[in-house]
PDB file of C-alpha atoms in Angstrom:
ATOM      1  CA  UNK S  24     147.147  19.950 195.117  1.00  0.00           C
ATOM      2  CA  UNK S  25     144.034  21.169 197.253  1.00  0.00           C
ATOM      3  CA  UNK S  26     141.089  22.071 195.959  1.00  0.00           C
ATOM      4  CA  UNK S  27     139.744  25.547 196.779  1.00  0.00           C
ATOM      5  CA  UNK S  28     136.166  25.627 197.146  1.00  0.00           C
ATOM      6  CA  UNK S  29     134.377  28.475 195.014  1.00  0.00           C
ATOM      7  CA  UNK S  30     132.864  31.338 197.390  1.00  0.00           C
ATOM      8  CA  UNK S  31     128.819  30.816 196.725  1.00  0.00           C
ATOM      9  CA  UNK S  32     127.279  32.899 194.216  1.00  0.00           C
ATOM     10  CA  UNK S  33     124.935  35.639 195.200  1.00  0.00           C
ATOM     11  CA  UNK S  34     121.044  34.874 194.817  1.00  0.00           C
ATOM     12  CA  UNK S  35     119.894  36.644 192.057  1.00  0.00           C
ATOM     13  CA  UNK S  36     117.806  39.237 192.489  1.00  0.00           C
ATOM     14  CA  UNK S  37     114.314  38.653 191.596  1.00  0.00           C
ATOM     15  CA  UNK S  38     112.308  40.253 188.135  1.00  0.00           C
ATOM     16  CA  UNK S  39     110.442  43.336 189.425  1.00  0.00           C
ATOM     17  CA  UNK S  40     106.669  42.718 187.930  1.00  0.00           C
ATOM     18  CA  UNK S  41     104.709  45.457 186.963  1.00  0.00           C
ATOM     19  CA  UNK S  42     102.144  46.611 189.582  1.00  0.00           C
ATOM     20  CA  UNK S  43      99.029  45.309 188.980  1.00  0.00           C
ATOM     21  CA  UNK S  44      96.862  48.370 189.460  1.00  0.00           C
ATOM     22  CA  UNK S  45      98.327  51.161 187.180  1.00  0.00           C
ATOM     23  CA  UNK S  46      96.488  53.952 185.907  1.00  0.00           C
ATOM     24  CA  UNK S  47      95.475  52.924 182.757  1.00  0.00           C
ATOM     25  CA  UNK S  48      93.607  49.784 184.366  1.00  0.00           C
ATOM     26  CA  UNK S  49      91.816  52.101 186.348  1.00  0.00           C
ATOM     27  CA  UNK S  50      90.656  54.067 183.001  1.00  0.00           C
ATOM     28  CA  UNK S  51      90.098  50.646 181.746  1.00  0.00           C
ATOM     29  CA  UNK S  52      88.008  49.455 184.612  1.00  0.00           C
ATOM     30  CA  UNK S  53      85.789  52.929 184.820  1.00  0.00           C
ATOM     31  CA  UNK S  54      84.935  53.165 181.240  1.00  0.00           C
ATOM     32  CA  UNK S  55      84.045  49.404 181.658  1.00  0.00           C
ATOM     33  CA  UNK S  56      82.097  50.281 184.800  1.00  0.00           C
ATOM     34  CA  UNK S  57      80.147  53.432 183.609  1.00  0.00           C
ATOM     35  CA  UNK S  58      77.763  52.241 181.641  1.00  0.00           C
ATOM     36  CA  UNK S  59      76.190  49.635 185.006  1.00  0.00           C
ATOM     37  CA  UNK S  60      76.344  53.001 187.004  1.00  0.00           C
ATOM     38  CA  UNK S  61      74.482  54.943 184.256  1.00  0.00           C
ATOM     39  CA  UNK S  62      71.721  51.734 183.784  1.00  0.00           C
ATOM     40  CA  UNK S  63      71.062  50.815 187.073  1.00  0.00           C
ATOM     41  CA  UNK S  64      70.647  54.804 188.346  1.00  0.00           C
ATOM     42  CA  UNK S  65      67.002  53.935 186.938  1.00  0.00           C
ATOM     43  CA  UNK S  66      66.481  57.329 189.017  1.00  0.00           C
ATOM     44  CA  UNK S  67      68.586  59.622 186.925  1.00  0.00           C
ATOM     45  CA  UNK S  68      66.077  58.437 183.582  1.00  0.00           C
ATOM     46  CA  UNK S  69      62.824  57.442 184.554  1.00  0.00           C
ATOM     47  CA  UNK S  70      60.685  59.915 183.176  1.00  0.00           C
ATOM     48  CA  UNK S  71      59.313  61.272 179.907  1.00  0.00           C
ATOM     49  CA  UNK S  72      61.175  64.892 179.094  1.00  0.00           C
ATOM     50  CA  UNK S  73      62.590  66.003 177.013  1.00  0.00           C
ATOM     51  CA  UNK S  74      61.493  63.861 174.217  1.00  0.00           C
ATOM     52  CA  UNK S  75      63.551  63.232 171.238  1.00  0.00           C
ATOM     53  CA  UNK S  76      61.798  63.183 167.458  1.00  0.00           C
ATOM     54  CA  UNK S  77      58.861  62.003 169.596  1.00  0.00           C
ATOM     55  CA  UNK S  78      60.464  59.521 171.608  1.00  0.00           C
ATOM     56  CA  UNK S  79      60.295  60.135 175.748  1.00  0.00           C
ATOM     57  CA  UNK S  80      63.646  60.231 177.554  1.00  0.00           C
ATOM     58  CA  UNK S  81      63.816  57.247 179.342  1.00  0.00           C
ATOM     59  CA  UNK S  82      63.606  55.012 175.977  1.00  0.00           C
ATOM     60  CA  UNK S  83      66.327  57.226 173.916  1.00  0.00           C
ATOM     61  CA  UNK S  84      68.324  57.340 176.881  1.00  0.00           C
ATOM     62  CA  UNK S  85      68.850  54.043 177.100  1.00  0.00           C
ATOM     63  CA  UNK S  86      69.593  53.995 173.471  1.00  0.00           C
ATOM     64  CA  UNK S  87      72.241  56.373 173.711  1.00  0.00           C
ATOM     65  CA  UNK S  88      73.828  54.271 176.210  1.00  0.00           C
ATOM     66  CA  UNK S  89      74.116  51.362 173.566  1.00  0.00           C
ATOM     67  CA  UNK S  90      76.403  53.359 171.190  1.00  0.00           C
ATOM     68  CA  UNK S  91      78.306  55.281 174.392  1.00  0.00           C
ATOM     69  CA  UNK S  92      78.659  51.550 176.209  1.00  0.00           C
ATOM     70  CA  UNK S  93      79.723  50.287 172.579  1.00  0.00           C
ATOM     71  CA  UNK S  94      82.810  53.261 172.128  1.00  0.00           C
ATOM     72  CA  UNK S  95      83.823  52.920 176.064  1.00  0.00           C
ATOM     73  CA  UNK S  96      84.504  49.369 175.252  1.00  0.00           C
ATOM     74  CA  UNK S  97      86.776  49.403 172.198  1.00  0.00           C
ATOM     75  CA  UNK S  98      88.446  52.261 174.457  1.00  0.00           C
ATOM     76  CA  UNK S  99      88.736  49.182 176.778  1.00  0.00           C
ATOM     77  CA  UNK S 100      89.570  46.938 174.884  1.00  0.00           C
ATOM     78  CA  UNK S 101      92.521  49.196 172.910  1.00  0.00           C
ATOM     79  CA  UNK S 102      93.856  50.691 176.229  1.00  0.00           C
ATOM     80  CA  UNK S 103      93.699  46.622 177.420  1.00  0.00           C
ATOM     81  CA  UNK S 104      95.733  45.330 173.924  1.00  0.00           C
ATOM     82  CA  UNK S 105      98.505  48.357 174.718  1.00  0.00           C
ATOM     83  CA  UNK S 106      99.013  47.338 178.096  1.00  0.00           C
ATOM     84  CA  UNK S 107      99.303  43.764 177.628  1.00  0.00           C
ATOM     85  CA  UNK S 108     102.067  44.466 174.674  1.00  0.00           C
ATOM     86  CA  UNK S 109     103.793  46.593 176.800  1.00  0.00           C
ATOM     87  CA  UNK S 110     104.044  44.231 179.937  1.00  0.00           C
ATOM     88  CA  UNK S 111     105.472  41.807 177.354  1.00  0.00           C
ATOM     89  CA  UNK S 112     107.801  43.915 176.177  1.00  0.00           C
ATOM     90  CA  UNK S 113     109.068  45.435 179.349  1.00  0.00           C
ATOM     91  CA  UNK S 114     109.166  41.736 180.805  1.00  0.00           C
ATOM     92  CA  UNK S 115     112.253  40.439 178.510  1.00  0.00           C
ATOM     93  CA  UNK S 116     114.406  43.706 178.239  1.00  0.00           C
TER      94      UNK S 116
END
């Protein structure tokens, strides 16, 4: 009896990956990059009206900026979480 040798196998083809720049990165890297924009503009703040319960804009400016840079993070760092579970997810379907 003769052996007949097996026809080769096709390569498979390879796992398409995600892109690496989607649109929700980009939201994630802007509301990450605001706040240095807004902070080192020194420009856009550097003066004393309008004052707020006594306080001269440039000092309550920068305070708002705390609690906007503090919201604009956890936006981050959410949109970040959903995009990680859902490359994992999409990855082993």
């Amino acid at each position: 009896m003769s052996a007949v040798p097996e026809a080769p196998q096709a390569p498979e083809a390879p796992e398409e990956k995600p892109p690496v720049i989607t649109p929700v990165r980009v939201v994630i890297a802007l509301c990450l990059f605001a706040p240095f924009v807004a902070m080192l503009w020194v420009g856009s703040y550097a003066k004393a009206e309008p004052t707020f319960i006594g306080m001269p804009f440039f000092y309550w400016y920068q305070m708002l900026w705390v609690l906007v840079s503090t919201v604009l993070t956890m936006i981050a760092y959410k949109l970040w979480q959903r995009d990680q579970r859902s490359r994992k997810g999409g990855a082993s379907r």
